[in-house]
mmCIF file of C-alpha atoms and ligand atoms in Angstrom:
data_model
loop_
_atom_site.group_PDB
_atom_site.id
_atom_site.type_symbol
_atom_site.label_atom_id
_atom_site.label_comp_id
_atom_site.label_asym_id
_atom_site.label_seq_id
_atom_site.Cartn_x
_atom_site.Cartn_y
_atom_site.Cartn_z
ATOM 1 C CA MET A 1 -16.328 -2.337 -6.734
ATOM 2 C CA ASP A 2 -18.471 -4.811 -5.138
ATOM 3 C CA GLU A 3 -17.106 -7.303 -7.004
ATOM 4 C CA VAL A 4 -13.318 -6.488 -6.111
ATOM 5 C CA PHE A 5 -14.483 -6.834 -2.265
ATOM 6 C CA ALA A 6 -16.318 -10.229 -3.321
ATOM 7 C CA GLN A 7 -13.094 -11.699 -4.793
ATOM 8 C CA SER A 8 -11.440 -10.466 -1.940
ATOM 9 C CA LYS A 9 -13.132 -12.334 0.565
ATOM 10 C CA ARG A 10 -13.250 -15.632 -1.633
ATOM 11 C CA LEU A 11 -8.989 -14.874 -1.520
ATOM 12 C CA PHE A 12 -8.814 -14.332 2.343
ATOM 13 C CA SER A 13 -11.227 -17.319 2.896
ATOM 14 C CA LEU A 14 -9.137 -20.058 1.355
ATOM 15 C CA PRO A 15 -6.946 -22.405 3.967
ATOM 16 C CA LEU A 16 -3.955 -20.639 5.101
ATOM 17 C CA CYS A 17 -1.542 -23.186 3.270
ATOM 18 C CA ASP A 18 -3.362 -22.665 0.079
ATOM 19 C CA LYS A 19 -2.561 -18.689 1.027
ATOM 20 C CA MET A 20 0.925 -19.295 1.532
ATOM 21 C CA LYS A 21 1.481 -21.362 -1.736
ATOM 22 C CA LEU A 22 1.133 -17.640 -2.478
ATOM 23 C CA LEU A 23 2.913 -15.721 -0.804
ATOM 24 C CA ARG A 24 4.665 -12.517 -1.715
ATOM 25 C CA ASN A 25 8.157 -12.690 -4.092
ATOM 26 C CA GLU A 26 10.692 -10.057 -3.850
ATOM 27 C CA LYS A 27 9.070 -7.909 -6.345
ATOM 28 C CA HIS A 28 6.650 -7.418 -3.291
ATOM 29 C CA ARG A 29 3.712 -9.238 -5.202
ATOM 30 C CA GLY A 30 1.280 -11.723 -3.938
ATOM 31 C CA TYR A 31 0.346 -12.461 0.270
ATOM 32 C CA THR A 32 1.276 -11.532 2.896
ATOM 33 C CA PRO A 33 0.334 -13.026 6.168
ATOM 34 C CA ILE A 34 -1.540 -11.997 9.529
ATOM 35 C CA LEU A 35 1.789 -9.795 11.584
ATOM 36 C CA ASP A 36 3.784 -9.726 7.891
ATOM 37 C CA GLU A 37 4.091 -5.485 8.251
ATOM 38 C CA LEU A 38 5.091 -3.966 11.599
ATOM 39 C CA LEU A 39 3.903 0.190 10.428
ATOM 40 C CA ASP A 40 4.447 1.658 13.888
ATOM 41 C CA PRO A 41 6.953 -0.055 15.577
ATOM 42 C CA GLU A 42 7.729 3.089 18.252
ATOM 43 C CA ASN A 43 3.830 1.799 19.077
ATOM 44 C CA GLN A 44 3.534 -1.259 18.299
ATOM 45 C CA ILE A 45 4.717 -3.826 21.119
ATOM 46 C CA ARG A 46 6.067 -6.827 19.426
ATOM 47 C CA VAL A 47 3.713 -7.693 17.609
ATOM 48 C CA GLY A 48 2.819 -6.133 13.402
ATOM 49 C CA ASP A 49 -0.069 -5.652 12.338
ATOM 50 C CA TYR A 50 -3.108 -7.991 12.410
ATOM 51 C CA LYS A 51 -4.244 -7.753 9.155
ATOM 52 C CA GLU A 52 -3.817 -9.908 6.058
ATOM 53 C CA GLY A 53 -3.195 -8.747 2.536
ATOM 54 C CA TYR A 54 -2.533 -9.088 -1.074
ATOM 55 C CA TYR A 55 -0.151 -7.485 -3.322
ATOM 56 C CA ILE A 56 -1.137 -7.026 -7.263
ATOM 57 C CA GLY A 57 1.185 -4.504 -9.349
ATOM 58 C CA ILE A 58 1.079 -3.894 -13.155
ATOM 59 C CA GLU A 59 1.999 -6.924 -14.936
ATOM 60 C CA GLU A 60 5.244 -6.853 -16.999
ATOM 61 C CA LYS A 61 5.048 -6.125 -20.122
ATOM 62 C CA ASN A 62 7.865 -8.864 -21.211
ATOM 63 C CA PRO A 63 7.424 -12.101 -19.788
ATOM 64 C CA GLY A 64 10.378 -13.483 -18.459
ATOM 65 C CA ASP A 65 12.521 -9.558 -18.059
ATOM 66 C CA ASP A 66 14.944 -10.089 -15.620
ATOM 67 C CA SER A 67 15.591 -6.675 -14.311
ATOM 68 C CA GLY A 68 16.760 -7.849 -11.477
ATOM 69 C CA GLY A 69 17.793 -5.463 -8.237
ATOM 70 C CA GLU A 70 17.708 -2.215 -10.902
ATOM 71 C CA MET A 71 13.970 -2.678 -10.847
ATOM 72 C CA PRO A 72 13.027 -3.635 -7.599
ATOM 73 C CA PHE A 73 9.074 -3.146 -8.306
ATOM 74 C CA TYR A 74 8.625 -4.604 -11.768
ATOM 75 C CA GLY A 75 8.005 -8.125 -12.274
ATOM 76 C CA PRO A 76 5.615 -11.247 -12.616
ATOM 77 C CA ASN A 77 2.069 -11.083 -10.216
ATOM 78 C CA ILE A 78 1.579 -14.054 -8.224
ATOM 79 C CA TRP A 79 -2.076 -15.390 -9.404
ATOM 80 C CA PRO A 80 -4.819 -17.626 -7.710
ATOM 81 C CA ALA A 81 -4.842 -20.705 -9.994
ATOM 82 C CA GLU A 82 -7.933 -20.050 -12.595
ATOM 83 C CA ASP A 83 -9.567 -23.486 -11.297
ATOM 84 C CA LEU A 84 -9.764 -22.350 -7.344
ATOM 85 C CA LEU A 85 -10.719 -19.034 -8.036
ATOM 86 C CA PRO A 86 -11.899 -18.011 -11.769
ATOM 87 C CA GLY A 87 -12.021 -15.127 -12.737
ATOM 88 C CA TRP A 88 -10.254 -13.628 -10.165
ATOM 89 C CA ARG A 89 -7.354 -12.489 -11.812
ATOM 90 C CA LYS A 90 -9.515 -10.742 -14.905
ATOM 91 C CA ILE A 91 -11.826 -8.995 -12.140
ATOM 92 C CA MET A 92 -8.531 -7.494 -10.360
ATOM 93 C CA GLU A 93 -6.733 -6.286 -14.040
ATOM 94 C CA LYS A 94 -9.964 -4.865 -14.492
ATOM 95 C CA PHE A 95 -9.811 -3.029 -11.296
ATOM 96 C CA HIS A 96 -5.736 -2.028 -11.744
ATOM 97 C CA ARG A 97 -6.267 -0.278 -15.350
ATOM 98 C CA GLU A 98 -9.332 1.705 -13.975
ATOM 99 C CA ALA A 99 -7.900 2.703 -10.464
ATOM 100 C CA LEU A 100 -4.565 3.850 -12.501
ATOM 101 C CA GLU A 101 -6.928 6.602 -14.895
ATOM 102 C CA VAL A 102 -8.826 7.909 -11.481
ATOM 103 C CA ALA A 103 -5.244 8.495 -9.733
ATOM 104 C CA ARG A 104 -4.196 10.386 -13.475
ATOM 105 C CA ALA A 105 -7.127 12.472 -13.146
ATOM 106 C CA ILE A 106 -6.387 13.150 -9.203
ATOM 107 C CA ALA A 107 -2.555 13.739 -10.139
ATOM 108 C CA ARG A 108 -3.924 16.135 -12.841
ATOM 109 C CA LEU A 109 -5.715 18.017 -10.191
ATOM 110 C CA ILE A 110 -2.588 18.515 -7.705
ATOM 111 C CA ALA A 111 -0.356 19.800 -10.453
ATOM 112 C CA LEU A 112 -2.467 22.531 -11.222
ATOM 113 C CA ALA A 113 -2.637 23.495 -7.270
ATOM 114 C CA LEU A 114 0.969 23.523 -7.314
ATOM 115 C CA GLY A 115 1.034 25.498 -10.772
ATOM 116 C CA LEU A 116 1.946 23.505 -12.861
ATOM 117 C CA GLU A 117 1.168 21.707 -16.305
ATOM 118 C CA ASN A 118 -1.730 19.986 -15.412
ATOM 119 C CA ASP A 119 0.238 17.210 -17.391
ATOM 120 C CA PHE A 120 3.032 17.179 -15.001
ATOM 121 C CA PHE A 121 2.275 14.248 -13.563
ATOM 122 C CA ASP A 122 1.743 11.886 -17.063
ATOM 123 C CA LYS A 123 5.501 12.361 -17.729
ATOM 124 C CA SER A 124 6.422 8.557 -18.544
ATOM 125 C CA GLU A 125 9.069 8.285 -15.633
ATOM 126 C CA MET A 126 6.217 9.316 -13.401
ATOM 127 C CA LEU A 127 2.625 8.046 -14.106
ATOM 128 C CA GLY A 128 3.173 7.328 -17.359
ATOM 129 C CA GLU A 129 4.914 4.242 -16.491
ATOM 130 C CA PRO A 130 4.590 4.423 -12.463
ATOM 131 C CA ILE A 131 4.506 1.416 -9.982
ATOM 132 C CA ALA A 132 0.677 0.912 -9.025
ATOM 133 C CA VAL A 133 -0.466 -1.552 -6.439
ATOM 134 C CA LEU A 134 -3.528 -2.916 -5.667
ATOM 135 C CA ARG A 135 -3.654 -3.931 -2.355
ATOM 136 C CA LEU A 136 -6.439 -6.345 -0.919
ATOM 137 C CA LEU A 137 -6.533 -6.259 3.104
ATOM 138 C CA HIS A 138 -7.861 -8.111 5.206
ATOM 139 C CA TYR A 139 -8.609 -7.549 9.239
ATOM 140 C CA GLU A 140 -9.708 -10.605 11.187
ATOM 141 C CA GLY A 141 -11.947 -9.181 13.788
ATOM 142 C CA GLN A 142 -8.954 -8.665 16.895
ATOM 143 C CA ILE A 143 -10.170 -5.682 18.452
ATOM 144 C CA SER A 144 -7.546 -3.730 18.538
ATOM 145 C CA GLU A 145 -5.937 -1.974 22.269
ATOM 146 C CA PRO A 146 -3.752 1.447 21.392
ATOM 147 C CA ALA A 147 -2.467 1.258 24.854
ATOM 148 C CA LYS A 148 -1.394 -2.431 24.831
ATOM 149 C CA GLY A 149 0.169 -1.780 21.159
ATOM 150 C CA ILE A 150 -2.121 -3.816 18.901
ATOM 151 C CA PHE A 151 -3.750 -2.428 15.691
ATOM 152 C CA GLY A 152 -5.196 -3.911 12.641
ATOM 153 C CA ALA A 153 -2.931 -1.044 11.324
ATOM 154 C CA GLY A 154 -0.066 0.897 13.114
ATOM 155 C CA ALA A 155 0.381 4.491 12.822
ATOM 156 C CA HIS A 156 1.765 5.650 9.083
ATOM 157 C CA THR A 157 1.909 7.504 6.243
ATOM 158 C CA ASP A 158 1.939 6.105 2.833
ATOM 159 C CA TYR A 159 4.827 6.387 1.266
ATOM 160 C CA GLY A 160 3.698 6.852 -2.379
ATOM 161 C CA LEU A 161 1.947 10.060 -4.234
ATOM 162 C CA ILE A 162 -1.530 9.183 -3.693
ATOM 163 C CA THR A 163 -3.552 6.398 -2.275
ATOM 164 C CA LEU A 164 -6.598 5.479 -3.810
ATOM 165 C CA LEU A 165 -8.737 3.608 -0.556
ATOM 166 C CA ALA A 166 -11.923 1.480 -0.999
ATOM 167 C CA THR A 167 -13.625 0.338 2.050
ATOM 168 C CA ASP A 168 -15.898 -1.718 3.568
ATOM 169 C CA GLU A 169 -19.228 -0.649 5.677
ATOM 170 C CA ASN A 170 -16.846 -1.091 8.857
ATOM 171 C CA PHE A 171 -15.506 1.617 10.939
ATOM 172 C CA GLY A 172 -11.958 1.248 11.271
ATOM 173 C CA LEU A 173 -9.572 3.959 9.935
ATOM 174 C CA GLN A 174 -8.707 6.931 11.362
ATOM 175 C CA ILE A 175 -6.670 10.024 10.714
ATOM 176 C CA CYS A 176 -4.836 12.870 12.776
ATOM 177 C CA LYS A 177 -5.102 15.602 10.780
ATOM 178 C CA ASP A 178 -2.087 17.152 13.033
ATOM 179 C CA LYS A 179 1.068 14.983 12.750
ATOM 180 C CA ASP A 180 2.853 17.078 14.867
ATOM 181 C CA ALA A 181 0.663 17.607 17.525
ATOM 182 C CA LYS A 182 1.052 15.918 21.072
ATOM 183 C CA PRO A 183 -0.722 14.056 21.510
ATOM 184 C CA ARG A 184 -2.117 12.971 18.796
ATOM 185 C CA ILE A 185 -5.825 13.609 17.945
ATOM 186 C CA TRP A 186 -7.495 10.511 16.284
ATOM 187 C CA GLU A 187 -11.217 10.808 14.052
ATOM 188 C CA TYR A 188 -12.487 7.860 12.438
ATOM 189 C CA VAL A 189 -13.280 8.327 8.373
ATOM 190 C CA ALA A 190 -17.127 6.872 7.736
ATOM 191 C CA PRO A 191 -17.299 4.898 5.114
ATOM 192 C CA LEU A 192 -18.269 5.688 1.984
ATOM 193 C CA LYS A 193 -19.893 3.482 0.002
ATOM 194 C CA GLY A 194 -18.526 3.161 -4.082
ATOM 195 C CA ALA A 195 -16.205 6.118 -2.476
ATOM 196 C CA PHE A 196 -12.132 6.260 -2.396
ATOM 197 C CA VAL A 197 -10.927 8.247 0.254
ATOM 198 C CA VAL A 198 -7.530 9.488 -1.515
ATOM 199 C CA ASN A 199 -4.337 9.482 0.924
ATOM 200 C CA LEU A 200 -1.616 11.979 0.538
ATOM 201 C CA GLY A 201 1.562 9.992 0.365
ATOM 202 C CA ASP A 202 5.122 10.696 1.418
ATOM 203 C CA MET A 203 6.670 11.732 -2.124
ATOM 204 C CA LEU A 204 3.690 14.121 -2.886
ATOM 205 C CA GLU A 205 5.542 16.016 0.520
ATOM 206 C CA ARG A 206 8.742 15.149 -0.958
ATOM 207 C CA TRP A 207 7.683 16.771 -4.166
ATOM 208 C CA SER A 208 5.547 19.495 -2.792
ATOM 209 C CA ASN A 209 8.749 20.555 0.049
ATOM 210 C CA CYS A 210 5.283 20.086 2.792
ATOM 211 C CA VAL A 211 2.749 22.171 0.716
ATOM 212 C CA PHE A 212 0.770 19.022 1.295
ATOM 213 C CA ARG A 213 1.652 16.934 3.820
ATOM 214 C CA SER A 214 0.741 12.937 3.673
ATOM 215 C CA THR A 215 -2.056 11.231 5.664
ATOM 216 C CA LEU A 216 -1.434 10.259 8.779
ATOM 217 C CA HIS A 217 -3.527 7.213 9.278
ATOM 218 C CA ARG A 218 -4.226 4.024 11.293
ATOM 219 C CA VAL A 219 -6.525 1.541 11.539
ATOM 220 C CA LEU A 220 -8.378 0.242 14.905
ATOM 221 C CA GLY A 221 -10.207 -3.391 14.910
ATOM 222 C CA ASN A 222 -13.778 -3.838 16.216
ATOM 223 C CA GLY A 223 -13.699 -7.518 16.782
ATOM 224 C CA GLN A 224 -15.400 -7.683 13.249
ATOM 225 C CA ASP A 225 -14.484 -8.795 9.977
ATOM 226 C CA ARG A 226 -13.105 -5.585 7.430
ATOM 227 C CA TYR A 227 -12.226 -5.673 4.279
ATOM 228 C CA SER A 228 -10.372 -2.301 2.445
ATOM 229 C CA ILE A 229 -9.009 -2.415 -0.787
ATOM 230 C CA ALA A 230 -5.786 -0.163 -1.077
ATOM 231 C CA TYR A 231 -4.277 1.375 -4.735
ATOM 232 C CA PHE A 232 -0.799 2.860 -4.169
ATOM 233 C CA VAL A 233 0.038 5.070 -6.877
ATOM 234 C CA GLU A 234 3.788 5.684 -6.772
ATOM 235 C CA PRO A 235 6.025 6.981 -10.050
ATOM 236 C CA SER A 236 8.233 4.570 -11.868
ATOM 237 C CA ASN A 237 11.627 2.915 -10.350
ATOM 238 C CA ASP A 238 13.493 5.681 -11.574
ATOM 239 C CA CYS A 239 11.927 8.914 -11.200
ATOM 240 C CA LEU A 240 14.130 11.209 -8.994
ATOM 241 C CA VAL A 241 11.825 12.214 -6.620
ATOM 242 C CA GLU A 242 12.918 15.724 -5.877
ATOM 243 C CA CYS A 243 11.351 19.112 -4.853
ATOM 244 C CA LEU A 244 9.503 21.015 -7.632
ATOM 245 C CA PRO A 245 10.113 24.014 -8.936
ATOM 246 C CA THR A 246 7.244 25.997 -7.858
ATOM 247 C CA CYS A 247 7.450 24.605 -4.533
ATOM 248 C CA LYS A 248 10.849 26.162 -4.026
ATOM 249 C CA SER A 249 12.358 29.688 -3.466
ATOM 250 C CA ASP A 250 15.298 31.425 -1.568
ATOM 251 C CA GLU A 251 13.370 31.830 1.342
ATOM 252 C CA ASN A 252 11.964 28.308 1.000
ATOM 253 C CA PRO A 253 15.028 26.327 -0.135
ATOM 254 C CA PRO A 254 13.827 22.000 -0.182
ATOM 255 C CA LYS A 255 13.412 20.178 3.062
ATOM 256 C CA PHE A 256 14.076 17.009 1.345
ATOM 257 C CA PRO A 257 16.998 15.593 -1.053
ATOM 258 C CA PRO A 258 16.327 14.350 -4.140
ATOM 259 C CA ILE A 259 15.844 10.558 -4.468
ATOM 260 C CA LEU A 260 15.067 7.538 -6.419
ATOM 261 C CA CYS A 261 11.672 6.110 -6.076
ATOM 262 C CA LYS A 262 13.652 2.901 -6.182
ATOM 263 C CA THR A 263 15.582 3.488 -3.721
ATOM 264 C CA TYR A 264 13.000 5.030 -1.163
ATOM 265 C CA LEU A 265 10.632 2.555 -1.721
ATOM 266 C CA SER A 266 12.635 -0.466 -1.000
ATOM 267 C CA GLN A 267 13.754 1.064 1.915
ATOM 268 C CA ARG A 268 10.032 2.244 3.460
ATOM 269 C CA TYR A 269 9.261 -1.770 2.360
ATOM 270 C CA LYS A 270 12.595 -3.048 3.978
ATOM 271 C CA GLU A 271 11.324 -1.037 7.468
ATOM 272 C CA THR A 272 7.937 -2.419 7.642
ATOM 273 C CA HIS A 273 8.013 -5.907 6.438
ATOM 274 C CA VAL A 274 9.057 -9.074 8.080
ATOM 275 C CA ASP A 275 12.653 -10.150 6.210
ATOM 276 C CA LEU A 276 11.188 -13.069 3.637
ATOM 277 C CA ASP A 277 13.540 -15.548 4.780
ATOM 278 C CA THR A 278 11.667 -15.764 8.216
ATOM 279 C CA TYR A 279 9.322 -17.936 6.051
ATOM 280 C CA LYS A 280 11.492 -20.585 4.711
ATOM 281 C CA SER A 281 12.173 -22.739 7.511
ATOM 282 C CA SER A 282 8.539 -22.779 7.949
ATOM 283 C CA ILE A 283 7.258 -23.309 4.637
ATOM 284 C CA ASP A 284 9.630 -26.026 3.369
ATOM 285 C CA GLU A 285 9.158 -28.005 6.445
ATOM 286 C CA ASN A 286 5.422 -27.728 6.797
ATOM 287 C CA LEU A 287 4.136 -25.985 3.852
ATOM 288 C CA GLY A 288 1.860 -23.357 5.919
ATOM 289 C CA THR A 289 0.218 -25.071 8.581
ATOM 290 C CA GLN A 290 1.956 -22.047 10.675
ATOM 291 C CA HIS A 291 1.159 -19.044 11.208
ATOM 292 C CA ALA A 292 3.261 -15.771 10.400
ATOM 293 C CA PRO A 293 6.031 -15.545 12.793
ATOM 294 C CA MET A 294 6.324 -13.248 15.836
ATOM 295 C CA LEU A 295 8.275 -10.210 15.415
HETATM 296 O O1 AKG B 301 -7.499 -0.666 5.557
HETATM 297 C C1 AKG B 301 -7.618 1.043 5.902
HETATM 298 O O2 AKG B 301 -8.468 1.707 5.352
HETATM 299 C C2 AKG B 301 -6.130 1.310 5.556
HETATM 300 C C3 AKG B 301 -4.986 0.679 5.081
HETATM 301 C C4 AKG B 301 -3.324 0.994 4.932
HETATM 302 O O3 AKG B 301 -3.141 2.381 5.630
HETATM 303 C C5 AKG B 301 -2.517 1.205 4.171
HETATM 304 O O4 AKG B 301 -2.093 -0.582 3.654
HETATM 305 O O5 AKG B 301 -1.448 1.478 3.641
HETATM 306 FE FE1 FE2 B 302 -2.236 3.601 4.339
#
């Protein structure tokens, strides 16, 4: 884990022009500049999150296999050149493989808790061939001001089954245990070295018909640089996320309609990320010398 944090710092320390050459692609792989993402439009006034990130998915099995729009979250990763960051790719790929095994073990516990066979989520359309995304994150030391709508990461729930989250020693992450409470009560989650915070995602809420509620969370910047590593675990593109048989009855019918994982995720990414075209003019004219556009 220390190694992944160290490599993450090396990446984010590169000049912006180098990072912009690694800008995320249509398949949601690669670099996301500050303000690229806006997670809580109701409370974030005009601007997005004060964080930069880097998405790494599972490497496609058959390079060049263009599954296009049918597989919006399947495709090649973007890797920094080996001479720029030697050993970087290898470390990230190792973490990816190991984190996926942790996620599968937790999914087995969730399955048992929901009255299912313990390998329920191991099926190929679920975590057998999942969309699993490692995201390195860096908060640059901007002080958050909730009253002014300025956040490291705005309040949100993650989209998938679960998220494994490792943070450095700096406070910043907050959760709200009761999403429906008004006003919301926010509590800090203390950093714990070597541990993952496990956030439950919206697909788990849908699958379980709200037996498990997804975790509402946000990040406040306190002026210090902060690094975190998120590992988002989602099923395959074509998995139909629908109420589990053990979570519904005549008195408790499904609260959500079934939805394909790719449809749901595409919708959520579109709602929360700047359109890629916004970067085109600034990159063409003057590669990487401009910041991400203000929303
Ligand atoms: O940086 C963190 O602690 C949280 C990041 C997060 O919630 C996310 O990327 O979805
Ligand atoms: Fe999150």
